């Protein structure tokens, strides 16, 4: 792989991007980050302005790019943004698109996950060699969800829903490895080492916060009992265990982790 290879990272200022961009620079790659807002470059990283929803600035951002690491995402519109990206990437002669998706995208009936699945299909059908990694929920996102749910007078407990949170830094490291490698199509899913139901996550959270109220639980999700939404391969690849000290979500084991 040539030293001059340029990698465009979408979502490079987010949670995953904050881990992935320095790793790509450490690997000696030229890194360009697509951002909706103007940013000053530094540490060998170039920031370019563009909007995947409107397409403004995307063609210019892809000029001279060999590989795209597509991390950008939001509560809606991911599919349209991805279609905009792959159309421009195909025209620019990009040779590899790496995409981060979510475990359960093809089986959980949520609109947001359907956009992730449609994004996967847009990339697979683009004609550009590609790699897609599905990952489980990150620890910090799982914590945010539990924080919001425990403020409700009745805690909804979707029947059969189990989460298997994973460390975002480990996911980013895996994505960088895939970005530096050859296109591999759909690779094995990546999840944390242990699955939890909502009550298992909420009770220790409330205990840590000193809450004394008892949980009032309500089931309301039709799923396969005991099947974790985040089920997939634990943080392991190439036969090596990735131990980050966060195999269990840190807010369950006693530290804040935020």
Short mmCIF file of C-alpha atoms in Angstrom, two decimals:
data_model
loop_
_atom_site.label_atom_id
_atom_site.label_comp_id
_atom_site.label_asym_id
_atom_site.label_seq_id
_atom_site.Cartn_x
_atom_site.Cartn_y
_atom_site.Cartn_z
CA UNK A 1 0.00 0.00 0.00
CA UNK A 2 1.46 3.33 -1.04
CA UNK A 3 2.47 5.84 1.59
CA UNK A 4 0.69 8.62 -0.34
CA UNK A 5 -2.73 6.96 -0.08
CA UNK A 6 -5.39 9.41 1.03
CA UNK A 7 -8.25 8.30 3.27
CA UNK A 8 -11.42 10.35 3.64
CA UNK A 9 -13.17 9.92 6.99
CA UNK A 10 -16.79 10.97 7.35
CA UNK A 11 -17.89 11.49 10.94
CA UNK A 12 -14.23 12.00 11.80
CA UNK A 13 -15.04 14.41 14.64
CA UNK A 14 -17.43 12.01 16.40
CA UNK A 15 -16.89 9.24 18.95
CA UNK A 16 -15.44 6.69 16.54
CA UNK A 17 -13.62 9.29 14.49
CA UNK A 18 -11.87 10.61 17.57
CA UNK A 19 -10.28 7.18 17.99
CA UNK A 20 -9.84 6.25 14.33
CA UNK A 21 -8.24 9.39 12.88
CA UNK A 22 -5.14 9.33 15.16
CA UNK A 23 -4.71 5.62 14.43
CA UNK A 24 -4.75 6.24 10.70
CA UNK A 25 -2.20 9.02 11.07
CA UNK A 26 -0.02 6.75 13.21
CA UNK A 27 -0.14 4.24 10.36
CA UNK A 28 1.34 6.87 8.07
CA UNK A 29 -1.75 7.60 6.00
CA UNK A 30 -2.84 10.97 4.68
CA UNK A 31 -6.16 11.70 6.39
CA UNK A 32 -8.89 14.04 5.22
CA UNK A 33 -11.96 14.58 7.42
CA UNK A 34 -15.30 15.65 6.00
CA UNK A 35 -17.10 18.06 8.31
CA UNK A 36 -20.18 20.22 7.97
CA UNK A 37 -18.35 23.06 9.74
CA UNK A 38 -15.04 24.68 8.92
CA UNK A 39 -12.20 23.42 11.10
CA UNK A 40 -8.53 24.20 11.24
CA UNK A 41 -6.29 21.33 10.20
CA UNK A 42 -3.42 20.06 12.29
CA UNK A 43 -1.34 17.01 13.19
CA UNK A 44 -1.33 15.94 9.56
CA UNK A 45 -5.13 15.95 9.27
CA UNK A 46 -6.91 18.02 6.60
CA UNK A 47 -10.49 19.13 7.27
CA UNK A 48 -12.81 19.83 4.35
CA UNK A 49 -16.32 21.21 4.47
CA UNK A 50 -19.21 19.30 2.96
CA UNK A 51 -22.74 18.09 3.57
CA UNK A 52 -23.74 14.52 2.77
CA UNK A 53 -27.43 15.39 2.89
CA UNK A 54 -27.24 18.05 0.19
CA UNK A 55 -24.10 16.85 -1.59
CA UNK A 56 -22.47 20.25 -1.29
CA UNK A 57 -18.68 19.96 -1.16
CA UNK A 58 -18.65 16.15 -1.35
CA UNK A 59 -17.13 15.89 -4.84
CA UNK A 60 -14.27 18.18 -3.85
CA UNK A 61 -13.72 16.25 -0.62
CA UNK A 62 -13.29 13.01 -2.59
CA UNK A 63 -10.76 14.38 -5.09
CA UNK A 64 -7.68 12.17 -5.00
CA UNK A 65 -9.12 9.87 -2.32
CA UNK A 66 -8.35 6.14 -2.47
CA UNK A 67 -10.36 4.87 0.53
CA UNK A 68 -13.40 6.17 2.40
CA UNK A 69 -14.08 5.31 6.05
CA UNK A 70 -17.76 6.15 6.44
CA UNK A 71 -18.53 6.80 10.13
CA UNK A 72 -21.06 9.61 9.81
CA UNK A 73 -24.53 8.84 11.07
CA UNK A 74 -27.54 10.30 12.78
CA UNK A 75 -31.09 9.59 13.92
CA UNK A 76 -32.43 9.88 10.37
CA UNK A 77 -31.28 10.26 6.80
CA UNK A 78 -28.31 7.89 6.94
CA UNK A 79 -29.46 6.08 3.81
CA UNK A 80 -29.74 9.26 1.74
CA UNK A 81 -26.39 10.53 3.00
CA UNK A 82 -24.75 7.22 2.11
CA UNK A 83 -26.25 7.22 -1.39
CA UNK A 84 -24.87 10.72 -1.92
CA UNK A 85 -21.45 9.58 -0.75
CA UNK A 86 -21.22 6.44 -2.89
CA UNK A 87 -22.39 8.24 -6.03
CA UNK A 88 -19.63 10.79 -5.61
CA UNK A 89 -17.10 8.14 -4.57
CA UNK A 90 -17.80 6.08 -7.68
CA UNK A 91 -17.32 9.14 -9.89
CA UNK A 92 -14.06 9.95 -8.08
CA UNK A 93 -12.61 6.47 -8.62
CA UNK A 94 -12.52 5.48 -4.93
CA UNK A 95 -11.21 1.93 -4.56
CA UNK A 96 -12.54 0.94 -1.12
CA UNK A 97 -15.44 2.03 1.12
CA UNK A 98 -15.48 0.91 4.75
CA UNK A 99 -18.77 1.30 6.62
CA UNK A 100 -19.80 0.96 10.27
CA UNK A 101 -23.30 -0.43 10.76
CA UNK A 102 -25.28 -1.81 13.69
CA UNK A 103 -25.96 -5.38 14.76
CA UNK A 104 -29.63 -6.14 14.25
CA UNK A 105 -30.02 -3.81 11.26
CA UNK A 106 -31.70 -6.60 9.33
CA UNK A 107 -33.98 -7.92 12.07
CA UNK A 108 -34.98 -5.17 14.51
CA UNK A 109 -38.10 -3.23 13.40
CA UNK A 110 -36.84 0.29 14.06
CA UNK A 111 -36.83 3.02 11.40
CA UNK A 112 -33.29 4.12 12.27
CA UNK A 113 -31.96 0.59 11.81
CA UNK A 114 -33.74 0.30 8.48
CA UNK A 115 -31.74 3.30 7.27
CA UNK A 116 -28.54 1.53 8.34
CA UNK A 117 -29.56 -1.56 6.37
CA UNK A 118 -30.41 0.57 3.34
CA UNK A 119 -26.99 2.22 3.68
CA UNK A 120 -25.33 -1.20 3.68
CA UNK A 121 -27.20 -2.10 0.50
CA UNK A 122 -26.31 1.19 -1.19
CA UNK A 123 -22.63 0.52 -0.58
CA UNK A 124 -22.82 -3.12 -1.63
CA UNK A 125 -24.63 -2.17 -4.85
CA UNK A 126 -22.35 0.77 -5.67
CA UNK A 127 -19.81 -1.17 -7.69
CA UNK A 128 -17.03 0.02 -5.36
CA UNK A 129 -15.14 -2.68 -3.40
CA UNK A 130 -16.41 -2.47 0.17
CA UNK A 131 -16.17 -3.65 3.76
CA UNK A 132 -18.98 -3.43 6.33
CA UNK A 133 -18.63 -4.04 10.07
CA UNK A 134 -21.71 -4.27 12.27
CA UNK A 135 -21.07 -3.39 15.91
CA UNK A 136 -23.12 -3.47 19.08
CA UNK A 137 -24.10 -0.41 21.12
CA UNK A 138 -21.20 1.52 22.64
CA UNK A 139 -20.90 1.76 26.44
CA UNK A 140 -21.53 5.51 26.52
CA UNK A 141 -24.61 5.25 24.31
CA UNK A 142 -25.97 2.43 26.44
CA UNK A 143 -25.44 4.54 29.54
CA UNK A 144 -27.28 7.48 27.96
CA UNK A 145 -30.20 5.21 27.12
CA UNK A 146 -30.39 3.86 30.68
CA UNK A 147 -30.16 7.38 32.13
CA UNK A 148 -33.18 8.47 30.10
CA UNK A 149 -35.20 5.31 30.73
CA UNK A 150 -34.74 5.41 34.51
CA UNK A 151 -36.27 8.89 34.63
CA UNK A 152 -39.59 7.46 33.49
CA UNK A 153 -42.22 6.52 36.09
CA UNK A 154 -42.40 3.06 34.55
CA UNK A 155 -39.28 1.51 33.08
CA UNK A 156 -40.08 -0.20 29.77
CA UNK A 157 -38.46 -3.62 29.55
CA UNK A 158 -38.82 -4.91 25.99
CA UNK A 159 -39.34 -8.64 26.23
CA UNK A 160 -36.39 -10.52 24.81
CA UNK A 161 -34.27 -7.41 24.29
CA UNK A 162 -30.70 -7.88 25.48
CA UNK A 163 -27.79 -5.52 24.89
CA UNK A 164 -24.16 -6.51 24.47
CA UNK A 165 -22.28 -3.19 24.68
CA UNK A 166 -18.79 -2.80 23.29
CA UNK A 167 -15.94 -0.32 23.76
CA UNK A 168 -15.92 2.29 20.99
CA UNK A 169 -12.10 2.43 21.00
CA UNK A 170 -11.93 -1.26 20.18
CA UNK A 171 -14.44 -0.86 17.36
CA UNK A 172 -12.42 2.05 15.97
CA UNK A 173 -9.23 -0.02 16.07
CA UNK A 174 -10.95 -2.81 14.15
CA UNK A 175 -12.26 -0.33 11.58
CA UNK A 176 -8.78 1.08 11.04
CA UNK A 177 -7.45 -2.42 10.51
CA UNK A 178 -10.16 -3.02 7.91
CA UNK A 179 -9.50 0.35 6.27
CA UNK A 180 -5.82 -0.43 5.86
CA UNK A 181 -6.61 -3.88 4.48
CA UNK A 182 -8.23 -5.20 1.35
CA UNK A 183 -12.01 -4.99 0.76
CA UNK A 184 -13.64 -7.88 2.62
CA UNK A 185 -17.41 -7.46 2.18
CA UNK A 186 -19.45 -8.13 5.30
CA UNK A 187 -17.08 -9.07 8.13
CA UNK A 188 -18.04 -10.77 11.43
CA UNK A 189 -20.04 -8.62 13.85
CA UNK A 190 -18.35 -7.06 16.87
CA UNK A 191 -19.96 -6.99 20.32
CA UNK A 192 -18.92 -6.91 23.95
CA UNK A 193 -18.23 -10.07 25.97
CA UNK A 194 -21.50 -10.13 27.92
CA UNK A 195 -25.19 -9.56 27.22
CA UNK A 196 -27.60 -7.81 29.62
CA UNK A 197 -31.30 -7.19 29.72
CA UNK A 198 -32.59 -3.71 30.54
CA UNK A 199 -33.30 -4.47 34.20
CA UNK A 200 -29.77 -5.82 34.70
CA UNK A 201 -28.39 -2.53 33.46
CA UNK A 202 -30.86 -0.25 35.23
CA UNK A 203 -30.65 -1.70 38.76
CA UNK A 204 -26.90 -1.14 39.33
CA UNK A 205 -27.17 2.29 37.70
CA UNK A 206 -29.86 3.32 40.20
CA UNK A 207 -27.85 1.84 43.07
CA UNK A 208 -24.79 3.83 42.08
CA UNK A 209 -26.90 7.00 42.01
CA UNK A 210 -28.39 6.28 45.42
CA UNK A 211 -31.91 5.87 44.09
CA UNK A 212 -34.20 4.00 46.47
CA UNK A 213 -37.29 3.54 44.37
CA UNK A 214 -38.11 0.10 43.12
CA UNK A 215 -38.25 -0.48 39.41
CA UNK A 216 -41.69 -0.81 37.90
CA UNK A 217 -41.15 -2.86 34.79
CA UNK A 218 -43.29 -3.08 31.69
CA UNK A 219 -42.73 -5.39 28.76
CA UNK A 220 -43.61 -4.17 25.30
CA UNK A 221 -41.33 -5.50 22.59
CA UNK A 222 -42.01 -8.53 20.50
CA UNK A 223 -38.70 -10.23 20.04
CA UNK A 224 -37.05 -13.56 20.45
CA UNK A 225 -36.56 -14.05 24.22
CA UNK A 226 -32.96 -14.09 25.34
CA UNK A 227 -31.51 -13.13 21.96
CA UNK A 228 -29.21 -10.13 22.45
CA UNK A 229 -29.63 -7.31 19.97
CA UNK A 230 -25.91 -6.73 20.18
CA UNK A 231 -25.04 -10.37 19.71
CA UNK A 232 -21.94 -10.92 17.63
CA UNK A 233 -18.29 -11.64 17.91
CA UNK A 234 -16.71 -10.27 21.09
CA UNK A 235 -13.83 -7.82 20.79
CA UNK A 236 -11.55 -10.30 19.09
CA UNK A 237 -9.92 -10.60 15.68
CA UNK A 238 -7.00 -12.43 14.09
CA UNK A 239 -7.05 -14.80 17.04
CA UNK A 240 -6.17 -12.06 19.53
CA UNK A 241 -8.24 -10.91 22.48
CA UNK A 242 -8.62 -7.15 22.72
CA UNK A 243 -8.69 -6.29 26.41
CA UNK A 244 -9.44 -2.68 27.21
CA UNK A 245 -10.57 -2.98 30.80
CA UNK A 246 -14.11 -2.18 29.68
CA UNK A 247 -15.36 -5.65 28.83
CA UNK A 248 -18.15 -4.90 31.30
CA UNK A 249 -19.65 -1.47 31.06
CA UNK A 250 -17.67 0.68 33.50
CA UNK A 251 -20.76 2.26 35.07
CA UNK A 252 -21.85 -1.24 36.18
CA UNK A 253 -18.51 -2.07 37.77
CA UNK A 254 -18.07 1.08 39.80
CA UNK A 255 -16.38 3.84 37.75
CA UNK A 256 -18.05 6.61 35.87
CA UNK A 257 -16.67 5.78 32.44
CA UNK A 258 -17.66 9.02 30.80
#
